[in-house]
mmCIF file of C-alpha atoms in Angstrom:
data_model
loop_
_atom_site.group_PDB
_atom_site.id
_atom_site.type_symbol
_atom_site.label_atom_id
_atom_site.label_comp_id
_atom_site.label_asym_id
_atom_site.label_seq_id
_atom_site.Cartn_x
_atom_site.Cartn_y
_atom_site.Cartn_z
ATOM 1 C CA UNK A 246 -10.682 30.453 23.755
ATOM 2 C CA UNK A 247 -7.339 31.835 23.866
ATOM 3 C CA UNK A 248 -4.052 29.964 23.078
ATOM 4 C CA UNK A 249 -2.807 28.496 26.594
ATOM 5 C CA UNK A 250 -6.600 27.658 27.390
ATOM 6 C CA UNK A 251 -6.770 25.504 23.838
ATOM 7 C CA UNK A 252 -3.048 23.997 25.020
ATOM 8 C CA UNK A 253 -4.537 22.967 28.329
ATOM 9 C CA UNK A 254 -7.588 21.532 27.080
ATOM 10 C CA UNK A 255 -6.497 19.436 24.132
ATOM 11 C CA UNK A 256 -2.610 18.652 24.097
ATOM 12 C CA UNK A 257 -1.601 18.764 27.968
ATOM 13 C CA UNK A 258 -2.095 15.465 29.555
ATOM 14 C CA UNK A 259 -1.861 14.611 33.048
ATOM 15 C CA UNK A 260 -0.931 11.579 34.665
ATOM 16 C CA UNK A 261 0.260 9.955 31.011
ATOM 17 C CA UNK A 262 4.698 10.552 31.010
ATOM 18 C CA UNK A 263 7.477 8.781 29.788
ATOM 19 C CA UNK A 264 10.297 8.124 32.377
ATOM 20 C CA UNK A 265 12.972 9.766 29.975
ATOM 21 C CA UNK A 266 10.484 13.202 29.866
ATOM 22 C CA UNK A 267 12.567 15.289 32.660
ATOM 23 C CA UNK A 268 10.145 18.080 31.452
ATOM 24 C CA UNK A 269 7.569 18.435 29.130
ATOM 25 C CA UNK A 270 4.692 21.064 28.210
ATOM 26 C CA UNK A 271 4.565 23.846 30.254
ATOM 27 C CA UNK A 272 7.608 25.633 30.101
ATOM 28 C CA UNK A 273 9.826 27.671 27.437
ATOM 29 C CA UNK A 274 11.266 24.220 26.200
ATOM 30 C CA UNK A 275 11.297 20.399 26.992
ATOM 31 C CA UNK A 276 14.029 18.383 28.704
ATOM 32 C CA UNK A 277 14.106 14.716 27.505
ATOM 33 C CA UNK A 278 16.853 12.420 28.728
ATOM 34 C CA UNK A 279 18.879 10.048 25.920
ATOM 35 C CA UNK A 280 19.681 6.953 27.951
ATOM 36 C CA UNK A 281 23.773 5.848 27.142
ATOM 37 C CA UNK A 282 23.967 3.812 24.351
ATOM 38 C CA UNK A 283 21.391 5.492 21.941
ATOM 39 C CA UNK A 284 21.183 7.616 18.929
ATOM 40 C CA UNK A 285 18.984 10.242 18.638
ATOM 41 C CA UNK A 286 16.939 10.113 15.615
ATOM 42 C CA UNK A 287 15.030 13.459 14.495
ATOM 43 C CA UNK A 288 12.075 13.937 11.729
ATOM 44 C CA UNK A 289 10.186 16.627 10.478
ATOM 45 C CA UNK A 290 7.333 17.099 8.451
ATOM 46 C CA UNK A 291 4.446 19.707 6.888
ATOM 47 C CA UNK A 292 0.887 19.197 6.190
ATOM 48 C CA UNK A 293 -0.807 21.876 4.364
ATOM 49 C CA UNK A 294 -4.359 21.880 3.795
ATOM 50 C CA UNK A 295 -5.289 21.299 0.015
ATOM 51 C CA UNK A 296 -1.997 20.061 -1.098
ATOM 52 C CA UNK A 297 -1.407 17.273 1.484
ATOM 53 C CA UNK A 298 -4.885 16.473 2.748
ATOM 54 C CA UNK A 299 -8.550 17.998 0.997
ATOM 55 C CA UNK A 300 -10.373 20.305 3.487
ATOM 56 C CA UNK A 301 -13.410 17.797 4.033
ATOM 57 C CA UNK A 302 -10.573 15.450 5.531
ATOM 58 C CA UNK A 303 -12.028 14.436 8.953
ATOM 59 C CA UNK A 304 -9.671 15.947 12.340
ATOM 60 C CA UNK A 305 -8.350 12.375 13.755
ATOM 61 C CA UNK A 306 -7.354 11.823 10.065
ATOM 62 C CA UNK A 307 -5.664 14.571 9.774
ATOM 63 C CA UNK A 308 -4.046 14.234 12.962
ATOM 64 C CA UNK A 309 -2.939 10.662 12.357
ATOM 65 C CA UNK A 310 -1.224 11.240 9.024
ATOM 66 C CA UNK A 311 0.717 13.991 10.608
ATOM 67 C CA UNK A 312 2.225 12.052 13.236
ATOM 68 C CA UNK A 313 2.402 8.515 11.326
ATOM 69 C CA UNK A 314 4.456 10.412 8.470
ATOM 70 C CA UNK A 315 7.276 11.207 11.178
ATOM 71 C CA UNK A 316 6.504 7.829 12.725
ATOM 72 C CA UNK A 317 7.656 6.556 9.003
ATOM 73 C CA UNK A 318 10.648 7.873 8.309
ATOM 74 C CA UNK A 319 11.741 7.180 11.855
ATOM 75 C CA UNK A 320 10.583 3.420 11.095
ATOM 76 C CA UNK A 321 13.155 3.555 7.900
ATOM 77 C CA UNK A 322 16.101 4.859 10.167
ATOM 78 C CA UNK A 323 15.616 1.641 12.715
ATOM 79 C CA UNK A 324 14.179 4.125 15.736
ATOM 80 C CA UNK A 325 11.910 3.659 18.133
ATOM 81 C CA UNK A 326 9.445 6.662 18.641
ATOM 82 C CA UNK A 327 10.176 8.686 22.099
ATOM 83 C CA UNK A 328 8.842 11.889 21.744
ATOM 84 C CA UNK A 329 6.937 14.739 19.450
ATOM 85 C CA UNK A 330 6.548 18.248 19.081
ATOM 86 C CA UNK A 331 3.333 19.767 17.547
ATOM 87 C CA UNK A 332 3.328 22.956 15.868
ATOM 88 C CA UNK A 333 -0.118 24.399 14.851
ATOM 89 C CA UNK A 334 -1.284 27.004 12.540
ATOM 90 C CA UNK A 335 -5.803 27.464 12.501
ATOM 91 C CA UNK A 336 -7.995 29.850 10.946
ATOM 92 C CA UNK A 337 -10.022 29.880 14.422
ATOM 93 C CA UNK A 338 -10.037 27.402 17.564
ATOM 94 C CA UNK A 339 -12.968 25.139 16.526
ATOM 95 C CA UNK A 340 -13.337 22.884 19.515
ATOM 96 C CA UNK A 341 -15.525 19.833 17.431
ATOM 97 C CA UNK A 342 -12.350 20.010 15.435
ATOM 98 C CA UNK A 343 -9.924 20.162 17.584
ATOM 99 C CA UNK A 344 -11.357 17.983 19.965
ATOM 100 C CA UNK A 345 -11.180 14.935 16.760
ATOM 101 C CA UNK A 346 -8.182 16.468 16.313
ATOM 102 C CA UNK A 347 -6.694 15.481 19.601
ATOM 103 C CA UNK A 348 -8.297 11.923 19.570
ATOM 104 C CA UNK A 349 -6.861 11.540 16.762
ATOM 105 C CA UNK A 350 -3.370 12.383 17.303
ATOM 106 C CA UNK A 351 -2.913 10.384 21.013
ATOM 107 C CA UNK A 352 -4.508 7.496 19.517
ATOM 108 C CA UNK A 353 -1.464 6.988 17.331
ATOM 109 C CA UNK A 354 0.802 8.559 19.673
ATOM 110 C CA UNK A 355 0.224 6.300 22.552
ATOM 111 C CA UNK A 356 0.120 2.942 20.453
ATOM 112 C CA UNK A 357 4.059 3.790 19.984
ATOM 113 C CA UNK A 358 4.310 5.270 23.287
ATOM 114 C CA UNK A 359 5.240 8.352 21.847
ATOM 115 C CA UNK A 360 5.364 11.781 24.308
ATOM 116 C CA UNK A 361 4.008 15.352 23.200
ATOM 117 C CA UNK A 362 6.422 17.414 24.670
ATOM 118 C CA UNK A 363 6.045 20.873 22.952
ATOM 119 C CA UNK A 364 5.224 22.903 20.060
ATOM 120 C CA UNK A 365 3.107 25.975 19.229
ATOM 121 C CA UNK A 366 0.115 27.239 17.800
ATOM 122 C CA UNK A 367 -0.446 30.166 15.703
ATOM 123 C CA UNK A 368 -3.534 31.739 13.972
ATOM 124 C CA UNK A 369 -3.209 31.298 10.160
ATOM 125 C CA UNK A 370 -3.819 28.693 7.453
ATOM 126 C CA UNK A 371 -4.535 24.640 8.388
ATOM 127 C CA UNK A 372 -1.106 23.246 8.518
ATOM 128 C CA UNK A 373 0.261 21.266 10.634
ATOM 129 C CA UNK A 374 4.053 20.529 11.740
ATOM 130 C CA UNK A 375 5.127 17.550 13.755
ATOM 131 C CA UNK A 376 8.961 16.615 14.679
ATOM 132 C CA UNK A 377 9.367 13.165 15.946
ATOM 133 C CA UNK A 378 12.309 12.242 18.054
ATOM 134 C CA UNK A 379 13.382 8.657 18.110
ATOM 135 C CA UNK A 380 16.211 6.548 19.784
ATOM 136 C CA UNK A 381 18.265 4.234 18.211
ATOM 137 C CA UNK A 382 21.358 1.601 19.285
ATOM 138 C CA UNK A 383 24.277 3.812 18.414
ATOM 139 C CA UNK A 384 25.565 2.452 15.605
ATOM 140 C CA UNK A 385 22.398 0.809 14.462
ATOM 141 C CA UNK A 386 20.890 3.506 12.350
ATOM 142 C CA UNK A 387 19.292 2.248 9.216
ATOM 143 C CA UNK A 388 20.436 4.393 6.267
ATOM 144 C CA UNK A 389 19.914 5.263 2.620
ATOM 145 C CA UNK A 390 23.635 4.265 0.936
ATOM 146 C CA UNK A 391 24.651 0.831 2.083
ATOM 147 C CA UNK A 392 22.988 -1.644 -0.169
ATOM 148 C CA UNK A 393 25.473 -3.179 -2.663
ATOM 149 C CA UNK A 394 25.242 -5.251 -5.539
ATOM 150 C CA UNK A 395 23.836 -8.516 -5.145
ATOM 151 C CA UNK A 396 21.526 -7.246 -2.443
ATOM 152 C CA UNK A 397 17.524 -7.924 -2.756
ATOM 153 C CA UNK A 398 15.011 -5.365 -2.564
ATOM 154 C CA UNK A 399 12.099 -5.582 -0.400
ATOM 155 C CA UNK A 400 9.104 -3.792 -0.268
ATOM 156 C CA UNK A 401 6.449 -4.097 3.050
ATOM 157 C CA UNK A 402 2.401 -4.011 2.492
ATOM 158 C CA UNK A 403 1.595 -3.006 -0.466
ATOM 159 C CA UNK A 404 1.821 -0.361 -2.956
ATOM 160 C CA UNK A 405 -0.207 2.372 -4.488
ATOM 161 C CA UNK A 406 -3.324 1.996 -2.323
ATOM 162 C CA UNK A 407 -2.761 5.622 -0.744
ATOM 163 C CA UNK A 408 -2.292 7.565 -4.486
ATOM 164 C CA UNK A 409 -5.533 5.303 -5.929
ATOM 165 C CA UNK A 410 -7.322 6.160 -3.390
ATOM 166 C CA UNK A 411 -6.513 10.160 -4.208
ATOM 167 C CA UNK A 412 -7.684 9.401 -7.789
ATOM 168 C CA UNK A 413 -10.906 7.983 -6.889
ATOM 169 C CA UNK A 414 -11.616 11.064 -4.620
ATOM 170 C CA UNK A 415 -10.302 13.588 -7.596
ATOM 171 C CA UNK A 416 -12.478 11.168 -9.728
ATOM 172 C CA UNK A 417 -9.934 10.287 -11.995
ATOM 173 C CA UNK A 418 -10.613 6.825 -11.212
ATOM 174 C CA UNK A 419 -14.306 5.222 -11.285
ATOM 175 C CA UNK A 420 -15.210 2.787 -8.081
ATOM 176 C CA UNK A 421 -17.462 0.407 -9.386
ATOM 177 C CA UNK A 422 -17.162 -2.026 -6.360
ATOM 178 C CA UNK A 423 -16.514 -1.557 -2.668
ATOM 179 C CA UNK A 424 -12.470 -0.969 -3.195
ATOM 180 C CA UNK A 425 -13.339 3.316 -2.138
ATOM 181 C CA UNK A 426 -13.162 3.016 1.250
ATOM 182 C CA UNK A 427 -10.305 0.434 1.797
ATOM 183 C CA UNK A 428 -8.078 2.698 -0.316
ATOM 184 C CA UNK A 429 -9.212 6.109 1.237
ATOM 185 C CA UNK A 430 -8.191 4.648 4.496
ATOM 186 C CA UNK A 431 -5.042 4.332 3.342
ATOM 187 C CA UNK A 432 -4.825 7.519 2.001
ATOM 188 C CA UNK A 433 -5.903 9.232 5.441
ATOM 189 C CA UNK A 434 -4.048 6.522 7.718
ATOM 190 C CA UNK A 435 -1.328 4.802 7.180
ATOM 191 C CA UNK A 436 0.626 2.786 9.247
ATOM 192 C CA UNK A 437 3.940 3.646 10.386
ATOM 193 C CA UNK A 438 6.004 0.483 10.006
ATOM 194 C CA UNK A 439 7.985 0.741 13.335
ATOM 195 C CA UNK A 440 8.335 -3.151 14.323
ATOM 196 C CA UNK A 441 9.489 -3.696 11.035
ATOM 197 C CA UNK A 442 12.713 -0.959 11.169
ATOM 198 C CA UNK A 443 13.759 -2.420 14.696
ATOM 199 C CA UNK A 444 13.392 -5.896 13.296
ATOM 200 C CA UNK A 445 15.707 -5.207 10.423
ATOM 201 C CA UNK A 446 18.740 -3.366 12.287
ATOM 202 C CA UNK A 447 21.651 -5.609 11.647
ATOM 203 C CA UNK A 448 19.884 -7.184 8.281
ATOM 204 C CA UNK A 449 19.358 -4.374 6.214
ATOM 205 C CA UNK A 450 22.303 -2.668 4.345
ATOM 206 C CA UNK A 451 19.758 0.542 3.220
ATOM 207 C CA UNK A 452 16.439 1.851 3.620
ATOM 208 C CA UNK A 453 13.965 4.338 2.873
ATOM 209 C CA UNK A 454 9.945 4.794 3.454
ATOM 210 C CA UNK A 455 7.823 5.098 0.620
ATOM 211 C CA UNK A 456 6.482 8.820 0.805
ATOM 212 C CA UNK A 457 7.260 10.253 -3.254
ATOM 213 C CA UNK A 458 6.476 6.819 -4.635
ATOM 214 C CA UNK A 459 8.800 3.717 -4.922
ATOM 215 C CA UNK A 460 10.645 5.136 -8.524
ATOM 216 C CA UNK A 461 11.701 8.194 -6.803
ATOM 217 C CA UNK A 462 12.822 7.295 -3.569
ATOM 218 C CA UNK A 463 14.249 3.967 -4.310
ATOM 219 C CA UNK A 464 16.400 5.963 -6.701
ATOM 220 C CA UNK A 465 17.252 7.527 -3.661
ATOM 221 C CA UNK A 466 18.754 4.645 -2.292
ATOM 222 C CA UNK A 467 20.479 3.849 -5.421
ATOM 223 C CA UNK A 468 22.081 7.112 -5.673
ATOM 224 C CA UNK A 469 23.048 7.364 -2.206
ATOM 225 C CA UNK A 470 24.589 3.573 -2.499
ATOM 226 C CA UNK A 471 25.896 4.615 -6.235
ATOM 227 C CA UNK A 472 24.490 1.657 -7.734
ATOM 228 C CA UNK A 473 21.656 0.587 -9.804
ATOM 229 C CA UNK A 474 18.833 -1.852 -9.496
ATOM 230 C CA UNK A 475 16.538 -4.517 -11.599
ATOM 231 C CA UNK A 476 12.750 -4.713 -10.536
ATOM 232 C CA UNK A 477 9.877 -7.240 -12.171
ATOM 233 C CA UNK A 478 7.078 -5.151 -11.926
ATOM 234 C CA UNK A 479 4.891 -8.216 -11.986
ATOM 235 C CA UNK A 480 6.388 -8.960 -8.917
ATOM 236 C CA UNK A 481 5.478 -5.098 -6.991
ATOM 237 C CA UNK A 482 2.238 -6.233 -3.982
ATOM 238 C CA UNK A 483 -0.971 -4.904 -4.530
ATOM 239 C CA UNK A 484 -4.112 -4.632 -2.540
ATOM 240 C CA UNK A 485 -7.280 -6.696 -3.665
ATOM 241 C CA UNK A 486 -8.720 -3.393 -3.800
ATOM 242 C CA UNK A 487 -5.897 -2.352 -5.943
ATOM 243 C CA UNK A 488 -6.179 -4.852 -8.198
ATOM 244 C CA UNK A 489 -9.821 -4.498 -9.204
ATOM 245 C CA UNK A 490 -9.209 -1.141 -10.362
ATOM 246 C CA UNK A 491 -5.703 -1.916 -12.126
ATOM 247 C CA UNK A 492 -7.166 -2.099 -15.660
ATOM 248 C CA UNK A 493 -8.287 1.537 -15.170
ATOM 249 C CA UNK A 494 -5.384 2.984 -13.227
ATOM 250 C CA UNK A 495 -2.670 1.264 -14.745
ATOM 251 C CA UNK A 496 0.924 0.575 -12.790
ATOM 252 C CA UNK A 497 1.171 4.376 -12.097
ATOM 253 C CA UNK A 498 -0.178 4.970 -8.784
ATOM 254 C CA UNK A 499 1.924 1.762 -7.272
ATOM 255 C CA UNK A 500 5.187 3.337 -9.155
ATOM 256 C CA UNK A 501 5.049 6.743 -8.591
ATOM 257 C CA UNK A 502 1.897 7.574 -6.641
ATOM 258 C CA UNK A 503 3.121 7.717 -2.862
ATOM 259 C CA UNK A 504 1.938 8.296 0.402
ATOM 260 C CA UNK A 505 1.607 4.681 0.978
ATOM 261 C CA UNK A 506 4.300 4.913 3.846
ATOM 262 C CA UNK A 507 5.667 1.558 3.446
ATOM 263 C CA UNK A 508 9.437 0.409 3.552
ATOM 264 C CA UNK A 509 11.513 -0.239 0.753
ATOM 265 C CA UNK A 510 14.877 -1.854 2.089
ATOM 266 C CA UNK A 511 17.763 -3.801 0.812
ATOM 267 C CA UNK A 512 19.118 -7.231 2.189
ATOM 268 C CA UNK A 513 22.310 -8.966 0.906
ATOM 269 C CA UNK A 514 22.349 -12.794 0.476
ATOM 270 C CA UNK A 515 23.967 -14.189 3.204
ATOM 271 C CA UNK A 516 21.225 -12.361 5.389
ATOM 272 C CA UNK A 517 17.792 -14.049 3.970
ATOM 273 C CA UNK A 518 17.271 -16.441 6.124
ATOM 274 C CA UNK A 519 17.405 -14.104 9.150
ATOM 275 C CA UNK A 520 15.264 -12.071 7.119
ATOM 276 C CA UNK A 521 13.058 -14.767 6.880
ATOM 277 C CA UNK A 522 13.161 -16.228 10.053
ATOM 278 C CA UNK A 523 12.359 -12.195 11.938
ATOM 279 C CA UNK A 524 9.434 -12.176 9.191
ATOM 280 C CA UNK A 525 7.403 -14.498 10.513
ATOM 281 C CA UNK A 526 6.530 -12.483 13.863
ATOM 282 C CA UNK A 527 6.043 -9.049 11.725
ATOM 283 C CA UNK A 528 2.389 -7.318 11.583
ATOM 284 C CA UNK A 529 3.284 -6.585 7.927
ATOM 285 C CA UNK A 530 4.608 -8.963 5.148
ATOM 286 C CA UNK A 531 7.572 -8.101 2.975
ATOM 287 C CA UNK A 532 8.156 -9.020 -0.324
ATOM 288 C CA UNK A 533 10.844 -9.079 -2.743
ATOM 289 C CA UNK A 534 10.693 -7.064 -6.019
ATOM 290 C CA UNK A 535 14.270 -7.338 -7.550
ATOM 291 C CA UNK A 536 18.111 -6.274 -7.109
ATOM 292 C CA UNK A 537 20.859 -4.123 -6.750
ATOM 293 C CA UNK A 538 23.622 -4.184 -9.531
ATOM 294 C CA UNK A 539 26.205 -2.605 -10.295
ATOM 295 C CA UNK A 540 25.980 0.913 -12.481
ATOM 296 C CA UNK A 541 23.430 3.218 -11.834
ATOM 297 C CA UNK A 542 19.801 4.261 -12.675
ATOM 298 C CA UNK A 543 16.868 1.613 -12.186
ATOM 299 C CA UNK A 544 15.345 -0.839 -15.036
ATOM 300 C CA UNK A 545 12.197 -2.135 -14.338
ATOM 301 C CA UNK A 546 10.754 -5.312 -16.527
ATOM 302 C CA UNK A 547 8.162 -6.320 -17.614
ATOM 303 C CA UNK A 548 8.466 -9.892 -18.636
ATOM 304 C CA UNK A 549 11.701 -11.442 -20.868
ATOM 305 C CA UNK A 550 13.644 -8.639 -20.548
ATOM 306 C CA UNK A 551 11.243 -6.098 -21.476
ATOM 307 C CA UNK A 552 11.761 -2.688 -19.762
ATOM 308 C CA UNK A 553 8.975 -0.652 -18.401
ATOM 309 C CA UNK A 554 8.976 3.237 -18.278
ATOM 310 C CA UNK A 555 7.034 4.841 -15.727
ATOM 311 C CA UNK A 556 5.462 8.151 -16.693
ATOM 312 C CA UNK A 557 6.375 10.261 -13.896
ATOM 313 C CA UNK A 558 9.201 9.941 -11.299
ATOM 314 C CA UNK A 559 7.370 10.915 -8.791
ATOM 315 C CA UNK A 560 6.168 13.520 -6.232
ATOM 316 C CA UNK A 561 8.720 16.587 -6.058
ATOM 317 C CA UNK A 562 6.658 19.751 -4.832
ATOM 318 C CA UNK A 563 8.724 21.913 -7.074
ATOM 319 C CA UNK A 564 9.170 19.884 -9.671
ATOM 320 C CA UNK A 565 5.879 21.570 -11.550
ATOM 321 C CA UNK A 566 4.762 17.958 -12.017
ATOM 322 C CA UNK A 567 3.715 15.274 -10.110
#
């Protein structure tokens, strides 16, 4: 199969367009229209096979983490998804693969009514490169450096399911129950949180998804908004599945584990009770974990005052470390 037959089988679809596609696949670049109004909102990111997903990782899977990560950080900027290039690098066109491949990615894709315009493909190593394009009321934008002190800190879902689950595949954790496959599913699948950014333009002052774990890229958000923050670790959600495993696995995987995907945002007082009141219609529940304050760095406690430290800072893929 050469390269513009594998295009036309698997990624060009007819009949299935978004009215603000002027032009699509097909020719040397896309034309997509930004209505007046709206902010473009751009996001890129890399999958590499064996450091971002295992080789035995099943095609849809694949696929659906690739787009759902872009899907994510759009979520934490406020966007709705519009469109998505693909960019495609395979030892050889397997057709079983690709085929789960494809299912896997439109599945997602047309949940958020999200467009494959372009892209490429490439013989070479599995990895796989999406950009997601998003729109967003001008002037709407979420962002990382606006929370202030006073503000609360929210986190959606819950956290550390996606890094436990890694462990218990890398068998650094032992399953004793039926927690494996709840947690692997979030490993391979997460959910972009994309009602949840619309809903909280106009009630959020910062925000950031949870990709590096919450230690590293709430202190992000801190150092972007030059302040500092106070979280109760007894207060951080956890999966049921999660939780039956926490005497093993400790807090580390829900501080500095990522890939969990959820949002960590920021909501001064006077703002609650919307927060509260757009809550109740969300897929996802939010929960708050502490504050901003004024200084910098972030102290997490225990109970009475006690500080806990984490043991990494989370993911950096130069750092060396985890």
């Amino acid at each position: 199969m050469d390269e513009f037959s594998l295009i036309e089988r698997y990624f060009t679809r007819a009949g299935r367009h978004r009215p603000d596609v002027e032009l699509g696949i097909g020719d040397d670049a896309a034309l997509c229209h930004v209505p007046e109004g709206m902010s473009l909102v751009a996001a890129t990111d890399t999958l590499v096979e064996g450091v971002h997903f295992p080789g035995s990782t099943p095609a849809g899977a694949v696929a659906h983490k690739a787009l759902a990560v872009n899907l994510s950080d759009l979520a934490a900027m406020g966007a709705d998804p519009a469109w998505f290039t693909l960019a495609l690098s395979l030892p050889q066109a397997d057709e079983t693969w690709l085929q789960g491949f494809a299912d896997g990615l439109f599945s997602l894709a047309d949940r958020f009514a999200c467009e494959l315009v372009g892209g490429d493909t490439v013989r070479g190593p599995r990895v796989i490169t999406v950009q997601a394009l998003g729109l967003v009321p001008a002037g709407m934008a979420l962002l990382r450096g606006g929370a202030a002190p006073g503000d609360r800190i929210y986190v959606s879902g819950t956290l550390g399911d996606a890094a436990l689950g890694l462990a218990l595949e890398q068998g650094r954790v032992q399953d004793e129950g039926d927690a494996g496959a709840y947690l692997r599913g979030r490993l391979d699948r997460p959910e972009p949180r994309v009602e949840l950014g619309r809903g909280l333009r106009g009630i959020a002052t910062a925000a950031i998804d949870i990709s590096d774990g919450l230690v590293a890229d709430l202190g992000h958000v801190l150092k972007a908004s030059r302040v500092g923050a106070r979280v109760s670790l007894p207060r951080i959600p956890l999966s049921s599945a999660y939780s039956s495993l926490r005497e093993q696995a400790g807090w580390e995987p829900a501080l500095s584990g990522g890939d969990d995907y959820e949002l960590c945002f920021a909501v001064p007082p006077d703002k609650l009770g919307q927060l509260e009141q757009e809550a109740a219609a969300w897929s996802c529940e939010v929960c708050c974990i502490g504050e901003v304050v004024t200084g910098s760095g972030l102290f997490i406690e225990v109970t009475d005052g006690k500080e806990y430290q984490p043991q990494h800072s989370g993911h950096d893929h130069f750092s060396g470390g985890s």
